[in-house]
Coordinates of N, CA and C in Angstrom, one line a residue:
M1 N 113.2 72.2 69.3 CA 114.3 72.7 70.2 C 114.5 74.1 70.3
A2 N 114.7 75.0 71.3 CA 115.2 76.3 71.2 C 116.7 76.3 71.1
E3 N 117.5 77.2 70.1 CA 118.6 77.1 70.1 C 119.2 78.7 70.5
L4 N 120.2 78.7 70.4 CA 120.8 80.1 71.3 C 120.8 81.4 70.1
A5 N 120.6 80.8 68.9 CA 119.6 81.7 68.3 C 119.0 82.3 67.7
H6 N 117.9 81.4 68.4 CA 116.3 82.4 69.3 C 116.2 82.9 70.6
V7 N 117.6 82.8 71.0 CA 117.9 83.8 72.3 C 118.6 85.2 71.6
Q8 N 119.2 85.2 71.0 CA 119.7 86.1 70.1 C 118.9 86.9 69.8
H9 N 117.3 86.6 68.9 CA 116.6 87.1 68.6 C 115.7 87.6 69.3
F10 N 115.3 87.0 70.4 CA 115.0 87.1 71.6 C 115.4 88.6 72.2
I11 N 116.3 88.6 72.6 CA 117.0 90.0 73.1 C 116.8 91.1 71.9
E12 N 117.2 91.1 70.5 CA 116.8 91.8 69.7 C 115.7 92.5 70.0
L13 N 114.2 91.5 69.8 CA 113.4 92.4 69.9 C 113.0 92.7 71.3
M14 N 113.6 91.9 72.3 CA 113.2 92.5 74.2 C 113.8 94.5 73.9
A15 N 115.0 94.4 72.6 CA 115.3 95.8 73.0 C 114.1 97.1 72.4
K16 N 113.1 96.2 71.7 CA 112.8 97.2 70.8 C 111.1 97.4 71.4
T17 N 111.0 96.9 73.0 CA 109.9 96.7 73.6 C 109.7 98.2 74.1
R18 N 108.7 98.8 74.5 CA 108.5 100.0 75.1 C 107.9 99.8 76.4
S19 N 107.5 98.5 76.9 CA 106.6 98.8 77.8 C 106.4 97.2 78.6
L20 N 106.0 97.0 79.6 CA 106.4 95.8 80.3 C 105.1 95.3 79.9
T21 N 104.1 95.5 78.8 CA 102.9 94.7 78.4 C 103.6 94.0 77.3
D22 N 104.2 95.0 76.4 CA 104.7 94.0 75.6 C 106.1 93.4 76.0
L23 N 106.7 93.4 76.9 CA 107.7 92.1 77.3 C 106.8 91.2 77.5
E24 N 105.8 91.4 78.6 CA 105.1 90.2 79.0 C 104.3 89.1 77.8
A25 N 104.3 90.0 76.9 CA 103.5 89.2 75.7 C 104.8 88.6 74.8
L26 N 105.9 88.9 74.8 CA 107.0 88.5 74.3 C 107.7 86.8 74.7
L27 N 107.7 87.2 76.3 CA 107.8 86.3 77.0 C 107.3 85.1 76.8
E28 N 106.1 85.4 77.2 CA 104.9 84.0 76.9 C 105.3 83.4 75.7
N29 N 105.5 84.2 74.3 CA 105.7 83.6 73.3 C 107.0 82.5 73.4
M30 N 108.2 83.3 73.9 CA 109.3 82.5 74.0 C 108.9 81.1 75.0
T31 N 108.5 81.2 75.7 CA 108.0 80.3 76.9 C 107.7 78.8 76.1
L32 N 106.5 79.2 75.5 CA 106.1 78.2 74.6 C 107.3 77.6 73.9
D33 N 108.1 78.4 73.2 CA 108.8 77.7 72.2 C 110.0 77.1 72.8
M34 N 109.8 76.9 74.1 CA 110.8 76.2 74.7 C 110.6 75.1 75.3
G35 N 109.3 75.1 75.5 CA 108.6 73.4 75.7 C 107.8 73.9 77.1
F36 N 107.9 74.9 77.6 CA 107.0 74.9 79.1 C 105.4 76.0 78.6
Q37 N 104.5 76.2 79.2 CA 103.3 76.9 79.5 C 103.3 77.8 80.2
Y38 N 104.2 78.2 80.8 CA 103.8 78.8 82.0 C 105.3 79.8 82.7
F39 N 105.2 81.0 82.9 CA 106.0 81.6 83.1 C 105.9 82.7 84.2
A40 N 106.9 83.0 85.0 CA 106.5 83.8 86.3 C 107.8 84.6 86.4
L41 N 108.2 86.2 86.1 CA 109.4 87.1 86.2 C 108.7 88.0 87.2
V42 N 109.5 87.7 88.5 CA 108.8 88.9 90.0 C 109.8 89.2 90.3
Q43 N 109.6 90.5 91.1 CA 110.9 90.5 92.3 C 110.2 90.5 93.6
H44 N 111.2 90.1 94.2 CA 111.1 89.7 95.3 C 110.8 91.0 96.4
V45 N 109.2 91.6 96.9 CA 110.0 93.0 97.1 C 108.9 92.7 98.7
D46 N 109.0 93.5 99.9 CA 108.6 93.7 101.1 C 108.1 94.7 100.7
V47 N 106.3 94.9 100.4 CA 105.7 95.9 99.7 C 105.4 96.9 101.2
R48 N 105.6 96.4 102.5 CA 105.3 97.6 103.3 C 106.3 98.0 103.6
K49 N 107.7 98.2 102.9 CA 109.0 98.6 103.3 C 109.2 99.3 102.0
S50 N 108.7 98.7 100.7 CA 109.8 99.4 99.2 C 108.9 100.4 99.3
N51 N 109.9 101.1 98.7 CA 109.3 103.1 97.8 C 109.2 102.6 96.7
N52 N 109.6 102.0 95.8 CA 109.4 101.6 94.3 C 108.1 102.0 94.0
R53 N 107.7 102.9 93.1 CA 106.8 103.2 92.2 C 105.9 102.0 91.4
Q54 N 106.8 101.4 91.0 CA 106.6 100.2 90.1 C 107.1 98.8 91.0
T55 N 106.7 97.6 90.6 CA 107.7 96.4 90.7 C 107.5 95.5 89.4
I56 N 108.2 94.7 89.5 CA 108.7 93.6 88.6 C 107.3 92.3 89.1
W57 N 106.2 92.1 87.9 CA 105.5 91.1 88.4 C 104.5 90.6 86.9
L58 N 105.3 89.5 86.2 CA 104.8 89.9 85.1 C 104.4 87.8 84.8
E59 N 103.4 87.3 85.0 CA 103.5 85.9 84.7 C 102.1 85.5 84.4
N60 N 101.9 84.2 83.8 CA 100.7 83.3 83.4 C 100.1 82.6 84.0
Y61 N 100.4 82.3 85.3 CA 100.0 81.2 86.0 C 98.5 81.1 85.9
P62 N 98.3 79.7 86.0 CA 96.9 79.6 86.5 C 95.6 80.4 86.9
D63 N 94.9 81.1 86.6 CA 94.3 82.1 87.8 C 94.1 81.2 89.3
S64 N 93.8 80.1 89.5 CA 93.7 79.9 90.5 C 94.8 79.8 91.6
W65 N 96.1 79.4 90.9 CA 97.1 79.2 91.8 C 98.1 80.9 91.9
A66 N 97.4 81.7 91.1 CA 98.1 83.2 91.2 C 97.0 83.9 92.5
E67 N 95.8 83.0 92.3 CA 95.1 83.6 93.9 C 95.7 83.4 95.1
V68 N 95.9 81.9 95.1 CA 96.9 81.1 96.0 C 98.0 82.2 96.5
F69 N 98.4 82.7 95.5 CA 99.9 83.6 96.1 C 99.3 84.5 96.8
I70 N 98.1 85.4 96.7 CA 97.6 86.5 97.1 C 96.9 86.2 98.6
E71 N 96.0 84.8 98.5 CA 95.6 84.0 99.8 C 96.6 83.9 100.9
S72 N 98.0 83.3 100.3 CA 99.0 83.4 101.4 C 99.8 84.8 101.9
G73 N 99.9 85.8 101.2 CA 100.4 87.2 101.6 C 101.3 87.4 100.8
L74 N 101.1 87.2 99.7 CA 102.1 87.2 98.5 C 103.1 86.3 98.4
Y75 N 103.1 85.2 98.0 CA 104.1 84.7 98.2 C 105.2 84.3 99.1
A76 N 104.8 84.9 100.6 CA 105.2 84.3 101.7 C 105.7 83.6 102.0
N77 N 107.4 83.2 102.0 CA 107.9 81.9 102.6 C 107.4 80.9 101.4
D78 N 107.7 81.3 100.0 CA 107.1 79.9 99.2 C 108.7 79.2 99.0
P79 N 108.7 78.2 98.7 CA 109.8 77.3 99.0 C 110.7 77.6 97.5
I80 N 110.4 78.0 96.9 CA 110.8 78.4 95.6 C 112.2 79.4 95.5
H81 N 111.1 80.6 96.2 CA 111.5 81.8 96.1 C 113.1 81.9 97.1
V82 N 112.4 80.6 98.3 CA 113.4 80.6 99.6 C 114.8 79.9 98.9
A83 N 114.8 78.7 98.4 CA 115.7 78.3 97.4 C 116.3 79.0 96.3
S84 N 115.8 80.0 96.0 CA 116.5 80.9 95.1 C 117.7 81.9 95.7
Q85 N 117.2 81.8 97.3 CA 118.3 82.8 97.9 C 119.9 82.3 98.1
H86 N 119.6 80.6 97.6 CA 120.4 79.7 97.9 C 121.6 79.4 96.8
T87 N 121.1 80.0 95.6 CA 122.3 79.5 94.6 C 122.3 80.5 93.5
S88 N 123.1 80.6 92.5 CA 123.0 81.6 91.4 C 122.8 81.4 90.3
V89 N 122.7 79.8 90.4 CA 122.1 79.5 89.1 C 120.9 78.6 89.0
G90 N 120.1 78.4 87.8 CA 118.5 77.9 87.9 C 118.5 76.5 88.3
F91 N 117.4 76.0 88.7 CA 117.2 75.0 89.5 C 115.9 74.3 89.1
A92 N 115.7 72.7 88.7 CA 114.0 72.3 88.8 C 113.5 72.8 90.0
W93 N 112.2 72.7 90.0 CA 111.5 72.5 90.9 C 111.5 71.3 92.0
S94 N 111.8 70.1 91.4 CA 112.1 68.9 91.5 C 113.1 68.4 92.5
D95 N 113.8 69.8 92.4 CA 115.2 69.2 93.2 C 115.6 70.6 94.3
V96 N 114.3 70.8 94.8 CA 114.4 72.3 95.7 C 115.3 71.6 96.9
N97 N 114.5 70.5 97.1 CA 115.2 69.7 98.3 C 116.5 69.5 98.6
R98 N 117.2 69.7 97.7 CA 118.4 69.6 97.6 C 119.4 70.9 98.0
L99 N 118.5 72.1 97.7 CA 118.9 73.4 98.2 C 118.6 74.0 99.7
I100 N 117.2 73.1 99.7 CA 116.9 73.6 101.4 C 116.2 72.4 102.1
R101 N 115.8 72.7 103.4 CA 115.4 71.7 103.9 C 113.9 72.1 104.0
L102 N 112.9 71.3 103.3 CA 111.7 71.6 103.5 C 110.7 71.5 104.4
N103 N 110.1 72.3 105.3 CA 109.2 72.5 106.2 C 107.6 72.0 105.7
A104 N 106.9 71.7 107.0 CA 106.0 71.6 106.7 C 105.1 72.7 105.8
H105 N 105.4 73.6 106.1 CA 104.4 74.8 105.2 C 105.0 74.6 103.8
H106 N 106.4 74.6 103.3 CA 106.9 74.7 102.2 C 106.1 73.0 101.5
K107 N 105.8 72.2 102.1 CA 105.4 70.7 101.3 C 104.1 71.0 101.0
R108 N 103.1 71.8 102.0 CA 101.9 72.3 101.6 C 101.8 73.0 100.7
V109 N 102.6 74.0 100.0 CA 102.4 75.1 99.2 C 102.8 73.8 97.6
L110 N 103.7 73.0 98.2 CA 104.1 72.7 96.9 C 103.0 71.2 96.9
D111 N 102.4 71.3 97.5 CA 101.4 69.9 97.3 C 100.4 71.0 96.6
K112 N 99.9 72.3 97.1 CA 98.7 73.1 96.8 C 98.5 73.5 95.1
A113 N 100.2 73.2 94.9 CA 100.6 73.9 93.5 C 99.8 72.8 92.4
Q114 N 100.9 71.5 92.8 CA 100.1 70.0 92.3 C 98.9 70.2 91.8
K115 N 98.0 70.4 93.1 CA 96.6 70.3 92.7 C 96.0 71.3 92.4
E116 N 96.5 72.4 91.7 CA 96.1 73.6 91.1 C 96.5 73.3 89.5
G117 N 97.5 72.3 89.1 CA 97.4 71.8 87.8 C 98.9 72.3 87.4
M118 N 99.8 73.1 88.3 CA 101.2 72.9 88.1 C 101.7 71.5 88.5
G119 N 102.7 71.6 87.5 CA 104.0 70.4 87.2 C 105.1 70.9 87.7
D120 N 106.1 70.3 87.4 CA 107.6 70.9 87.4 C 107.9 71.9 87.0
G121 N 108.7 72.4 86.9 CA 109.4 74.0 86.8 C 111.1 74.1 86.9
F122 N 111.2 75.5 86.3 CA 112.7 75.9 86.6 C 112.6 77.3 86.8
T123 N 113.2 77.9 87.8 CA 113.7 78.9 88.5 C 115.2 79.5 88.2
V124 N 115.2 80.5 87.6 CA 116.2 81.7 87.3 C 116.3 82.8 88.5
P125 N 117.2 82.6 89.8 CA 117.7 83.3 90.4 C 118.2 84.6 90.0
L126 N 117.7 85.6 90.4 CA 118.1 86.8 89.9 C 118.8 88.1 90.6
H127 N 120.0 88.2 91.2 CA 120.3 89.0 92.1 C 121.3 90.2 92.0
I128 N 120.7 91.5 92.1 CA 121.1 92.7 91.8 C 122.0 93.3 93.2
P129 N 123.2 93.3 93.4 CA 123.3 94.1 94.3 C 122.7 95.5 94.9
G130 N 122.1 95.2 96.0 CA 121.5 96.9 96.4 C 120.2 96.9 95.8
E131 N 119.8 95.6 95.3 CA 118.4 96.1 94.9 C 117.3 94.7 94.9
A132 N 116.3 94.6 94.9 CA 115.4 93.5 95.6 C 115.6 92.1 94.5
N133 N 115.8 91.1 95.3 CA 116.2 90.0 94.3 C 114.8 89.5 93.6
G134 N 114.9 89.0 92.4 CA 113.7 88.1 91.4 C 114.2 86.6 91.2
T135 N 113.2 86.3 90.4 CA 113.3 85.1 89.5 C 112.3 85.1 88.4
C136 N 113.1 84.2 87.6 CA 112.3 84.2 86.3 C 111.9 82.6 86.4
S137 N 110.9 82.3 86.6 CA 110.8 80.6 86.6 C 109.9 80.3 85.5
F138 N 110.1 79.2 84.9 CA 109.2 78.8 84.0 C 108.7 77.2 84.3
G139 N 107.4 76.8 84.2 CA 106.5 75.9 84.4 C 105.8 74.8 83.3
V140 N 105.5 73.8 83.4 CA 105.0 73.0 82.8 C 103.7 72.6 83.9
K141 N 102.5 72.0 82.7 CA 101.7 71.4 83.4 C 101.8 70.1 83.8
R142 N 101.2 69.7 85.3 CA 101.0 68.6 85.8 C 100.7 67.7 84.5
G143 N 101.9 66.4 84.4 CA 101.9 65.8 83.8 C 102.2 65.4 82.5
H144 N 103.4 66.7 82.5 CA 103.8 66.9 81.3 C 105.5 67.0 81.7
Q145 N 106.2 66.9 81.0 CA 107.5 66.5 81.2 C 108.2 67.6 81.2
L146 N 109.5 68.1 82.2 CA 110.0 69.0 81.9 C 111.4 69.5 81.1
P147 N 111.1 70.1 79.8 CA 112.5 70.1 78.7 C 113.0 70.6 79.0
R148 N 114.0 69.6 79.8 CA 115.7 69.9 80.6 C 116.8 70.2 79.0
H149 N 116.0 69.9 78.1 CA 117.2 69.7 77.0 C 117.2 71.3 76.5
N150 N 116.0 72.3 77.3 CA 116.0 73.8 76.9 C 116.5 74.5 78.5
L151 N 116.8 74.0 79.2 CA 117.2 74.7 80.5 C 118.2 75.4 80.4
M152 N 119.2 76.1 79.3 CA 120.3 76.6 79.0 C 119.8 77.7 78.3
V153 N 118.8 77.2 77.6 CA 118.7 78.7 76.9 C 117.2 79.4 77.9
A154 N 116.6 78.6 79.0 CA 115.7 79.2 80.4 C 116.3 79.8 80.8
Q155 N 117.8 79.8 81.2 CA 118.7 80.5 82.2 C 119.1 81.7 81.1
L156 N 119.5 81.7 80.4 CA 119.7 83.2 79.5 C 118.4 83.8 79.4
I157 N 117.3 83.1 78.8 CA 116.2 83.5 78.8 C 115.6 84.5 80.2
G158 N 115.6 84.1 80.6 CA 115.2 84.9 82.4 C 116.1 85.7 82.6
A159 N 117.7 85.6 82.7 CA 118.5 86.5 83.2 C 118.1 87.8 81.9
Y160 N 118.2 88.0 80.7 CA 117.7 88.9 79.6 C 116.4 89.8 80.2
A161 N 115.5 88.7 80.1 CA 113.9 89.1 80.6 C 113.9 90.1 81.6
F162 N 114.4 89.9 82.9 CA 114.5 90.4 84.2 C 115.4 92.1 83.7
E163 N 116.4 91.7 83.1 CA 117.1 93.6 82.6 C 116.4 94.2 82.0
A164 N 115.2 93.4 80.7 CA 114.9 94.6 80.2 C 113.8 94.9 81.1
A165 N 113.4 94.0 81.9 CA 112.0 94.8 82.5 C 112.7 95.8 83.9
R166 N 113.7 95.4 84.4 CA 114.1 96.7 85.2 C 114.4 97.6 84.3
K167 N 114.7 98.0 83.2 CA 115.1 98.9 81.9 C 113.6 99.5 82.0
R168 N 112.5 98.7 81.8 CA 111.4 99.5 81.6 C 110.7 100.1 82.7
V169 N 111.1 99.2 83.9 CA 110.4 99.9 85.4 C 111.1 101.2 85.9
T170 N 112.5 101.2 85.2 CA 113.6 102.3 85.5 C 112.4 103.5 84.8
E171 N 112.6 103.0 83.3 CA 112.0 104.4 82.4 C 110.6 104.9 83.3
M172 N 109.6 104.2 83.7 CA 108.4 104.3 84.5 C 108.7 105.3 85.4
S173 N 109.7 105.0 86.2 CA 109.6 105.6 87.7 C 110.2 107.0 87.3
H174 N 111.0 107.0 85.7 CA 111.6 108.3 85.7 C 110.6 109.4 85.2
G175 N 109.2 108.5 84.7 CA 108.6 109.2 83.6 C 107.7 110.3 84.6
G176 N 107.7 110.6 85.8 CA 107.1 111.5 86.4 C 105.6 111.1 86.1
S177 N 104.8 110.3 85.9 CA 103.7 110.2 85.7 C 102.9 109.9 87.1
E178 N 101.8 110.3 87.2 CA 100.9 110.1 89.1 C 100.2 108.9 89.1
K179 N 100.5 108.4 89.7 CA 99.8 106.9 90.1 C 98.4 106.8 89.3
P180 N 97.7 105.7 89.3 CA 96.3 105.7 88.8 C 95.6 106.0 90.2
K181 N 94.2 106.4 90.0 CA 93.6 106.9 90.9 C 92.5 105.6 91.0
L182 N 92.0 105.3 91.8 CA 90.9 104.3 92.1 C 89.8 104.9 92.9
T183 N 88.7 104.4 92.5 CA 87.5 104.9 93.5 C 87.6 104.2 94.4
P184 N 86.7 105.1 96.0 CA 86.7 103.6 97.1 C 85.8 102.7 96.9
R185 N 85.1 102.5 96.0 CA 84.3 101.4 95.5 C 85.0 100.3 95.2
Q186 N 86.0 100.4 93.9 CA 87.1 99.9 93.1 C 88.0 99.3 94.8
L187 N 88.4 100.4 95.4 CA 89.2 99.7 96.4 C 88.5 98.5 97.4
D188 N 87.4 98.7 98.0 CA 86.5 97.8 98.9 C 86.7 96.5 97.8
C189 N 86.1 96.6 96.9 CA 86.4 95.4 96.1 C 88.0 94.4 95.6
L190 N 88.6 95.3 95.8 CA 90.0 95.0 95.6 C 90.8 94.2 96.8
V191 N 90.1 95.1 98.0 CA 90.5 94.4 98.9 C 90.2 93.1 99.4
H192 N 88.9 92.7 98.8 CA 87.9 91.6 99.0 C 89.0 91.0 97.9
V193 N 89.4 91.1 96.7 CA 89.9 90.0 95.5 C 91.2 89.4 96.5
S194 N 91.6 90.9 96.8 CA 93.4 90.5 97.6 C 93.4 89.5 98.6
R195 N 92.0 88.9 99.1 CA 91.7 88.1 100.4 C 91.3 86.6 99.5
G196 N 91.2 86.4 98.3 CA 90.7 85.4 97.6 C 89.5 85.2 97.4
K197 N 88.5 86.4 97.7 CA 87.0 86.1 97.4 C 86.8 85.9 95.8
S198 N 86.0 85.4 95.8 CA 85.0 85.5 94.4 C 84.3 86.5 94.2
D199 N 83.9 86.8 92.6 CA 83.1 88.0 92.5 C 81.6 87.7 92.9
W200 N 81.0 86.8 93.2 CA 79.6 86.5 93.9 C 79.8 86.8 95.5
E201 N 81.1 86.5 96.2 CA 81.5 86.4 97.7 C 81.2 88.3 97.8
I202 N 81.7 88.9 96.9 CA 82.2 90.3 96.9 C 81.0 90.9 96.7
A203 N 80.4 90.3 95.9 CA 78.8 91.1 95.6 C 77.9 90.9 96.8
T204 N 78.2 89.9 97.3 CA 77.2 89.3 98.5 C 77.6 90.5 99.3
M205 N 79.1 90.5 100.0 CA 79.2 91.3 101.1 C 79.4 92.8 101.0
L206 N 79.0 93.5 100.0 CA 78.8 94.9 99.4 C 77.8 95.0 99.0
G207 N 76.6 94.2 98.9 CA 75.5 94.5 98.5 C 74.9 95.0 97.5
I208 N 76.0 94.4 96.4 CA 75.8 95.1 94.8 C 76.0 93.8 93.6
K209 N 75.7 93.7 92.7 CA 75.8 92.7 91.9 C 77.1 92.4 91.1
E210 N 77.2 91.0 90.9 CA 78.2 90.2 90.5 C 79.0 91.1 89.2
S211 N 77.7 91.3 88.5 CA 78.6 92.4 87.0 C 79.3 93.3 87.5
T212 N 78.7 94.0 88.5 CA 79.4 95.4 88.9 C 80.5 95.3 89.5
V213 N 80.7 93.9 90.4 CA 81.7 93.8 91.0 C 83.3 93.8 89.8
R214 N 82.6 93.0 88.8 CA 83.7 92.5 87.5 C 84.0 94.0 87.4
S215 N 83.0 94.6 87.0 CA 83.4 96.1 86.3 C 84.1 96.8 87.0
Y216 N 84.2 96.9 88.1 CA 84.9 97.6 89.3 C 86.3 97.3 89.0
V217 N 86.7 95.9 89.1 CA 87.9 95.3 88.7 C 88.5 95.5 87.7
D218 N 87.8 95.5 86.3 CA 88.2 95.4 85.3 C 88.8 96.7 85.0
D219 N 87.7 97.9 85.6 CA 88.0 98.9 85.0 C 89.7 99.7 86.1
A220 N 89.6 99.1 87.3 CA 91.0 99.4 87.7 C 92.3 98.7 86.9
C221 N 91.8 97.6 86.7 CA 92.9 96.6 86.0 C 93.3 97.7 84.5
E222 N 92.4 98.6 83.9 CA 92.5 98.8 82.8 C 93.6 99.9 83.3
R223 N 92.9 101.2 84.3 CA 93.6 102.1 85.0 C 95.3 101.7 85.0
Y224 N 95.2 100.6 85.4 CA 97.0 100.6 85.8 C 97.6 100.0 84.5
G225 N 96.6 99.3 83.4 CA 97.4 99.0 82.6 C 98.0 97.6 82.3
V226 N 97.3 96.8 83.3 CA 97.4 94.9 83.8 C 96.0 94.6 83.7
R227 N 97.0 93.1 83.2 CA 95.5 92.1 82.7 C 94.9 91.0 83.8
R228 N 95.9 90.7 85.0 CA 95.3 90.0 85.9 C 95.2 90.5 87.4
R229 N 94.3 90.2 88.2 CA 94.1 90.6 89.1 C 95.3 90.4 90.4
V230 N 96.4 89.9 90.3 CA 96.9 89.5 90.9 C 98.3 90.7 90.7
Q231 N 98.2 91.2 89.2 CA 99.2 92.4 89.0 C 98.6 93.6 89.5
L232 N 97.3 93.6 89.4 CA 97.0 95.1 90.1 C 96.7 94.6 91.5
V233 N 96.6 94.0 92.5 CA 96.5 94.0 93.9 C 98.0 94.4 94.5
V234 N 99.3 93.7 93.7 CA 100.6 94.3 93.9 C 101.0 95.6 93.3
R235 N 100.1 96.0 92.2 CA 100.5 97.7 92.1 C 99.8 98.6 93.3
A236 N 98.9 98.2 93.5 CA 98.0 98.9 94.5 C 98.8 98.8 96.1
L237 N 99.0 97.7 96.2 CA 100.0 97.5 97.4 C 101.2 98.7 97.5
H238 N 102.1 98.4 96.3 CA 103.2 99.9 96.2 C 102.6 101.1 96.3
D239 N 101.5 101.1 95.5 CA 101.3 102.8 95.5 C 100.3 103.3 96.7
G240 N 100.3 102.4 97.6 CA 99.8 102.8 99.0 C 98.3 102.6 98.9
H241 N 97.5 102.3 97.9 CA 96.3 102.3 98.1 C 95.6 101.3 98.8
M242 N 96.4 99.9 99.3 CA 95.8 99.2 100.3 C 97.5 98.9 101.1
T243 N 96.8 98.5 102.2 CA 98.4 97.9 102.9 C 98.0 96.1 102.9
L244 N 99.2 95.8 103.4 CA 99.6 94.2 103.3 C 98.5 93.3 104.5
R245 N 98.5 94.5 105.3 CA 97.1 93.9 106.4 C 96.3 93.8 105.7
D246 N 95.4 94.7 104.8 CA 94.4 94.7 104.2 C 94.1 93.4 103.2
A247 N 95.4 93.1 102.6 CA 95.5 91.9 101.7 C 95.4 90.7 102.5
I248 N 96.1 90.1 103.3 CA 96.1 89.1 104.4 C 94.4 89.0 105.2
G249 N 94.4 90.4 105.4 CA 92.8 90.0 106.5 C 93.2 89.7 108.0

């Protein structure tokens, strides 16, 4: 069981992080210590209107489920995110119907999550006046029990992690560094990635080798300093390399 002493240690380690990548690795370790397998620290932004150079998007969800987020238009109308607008304290995903009335779309999203191996979870709403709201979610694999004895610790970890991420993003924004440049071919691949296409499908559509597609995307990830494709898509949207219409298709 994680204890408050672990939370204090986590806070001290967060203060020493110098990048979102460092924070992501630290949060992943703490997630496992609390008895969860997955985490997602994200900011709910409308990429069509946001002027931010950076956004908070850290997660280790299964690749298949992360792709669903992209295919659905970047978690548009996700029931967990909708429910987070109706409370200021954390809630279990299995209790979401107590916060909002689930419509047919919400139920499809939850069913799809289970099919992709996601079990129950716990989401911490993060509301900052004048800024885009966010959430820090912790989840377990399907068939695993939610570690309810650690939900209070998860509430604290989520809040402190979000604040640390905000500080890192602010530092990056004030650094004045130029946004990464992507080649036309990388952008071609990225648009299809955002629509949930596989490397083989992209290669077929563009008339290139599958290994070449992977090379283009991996290089783009390296330029942005991210590990996952879903993070790459979000950053590219914010920087104006592509539009939400491109992503939805």
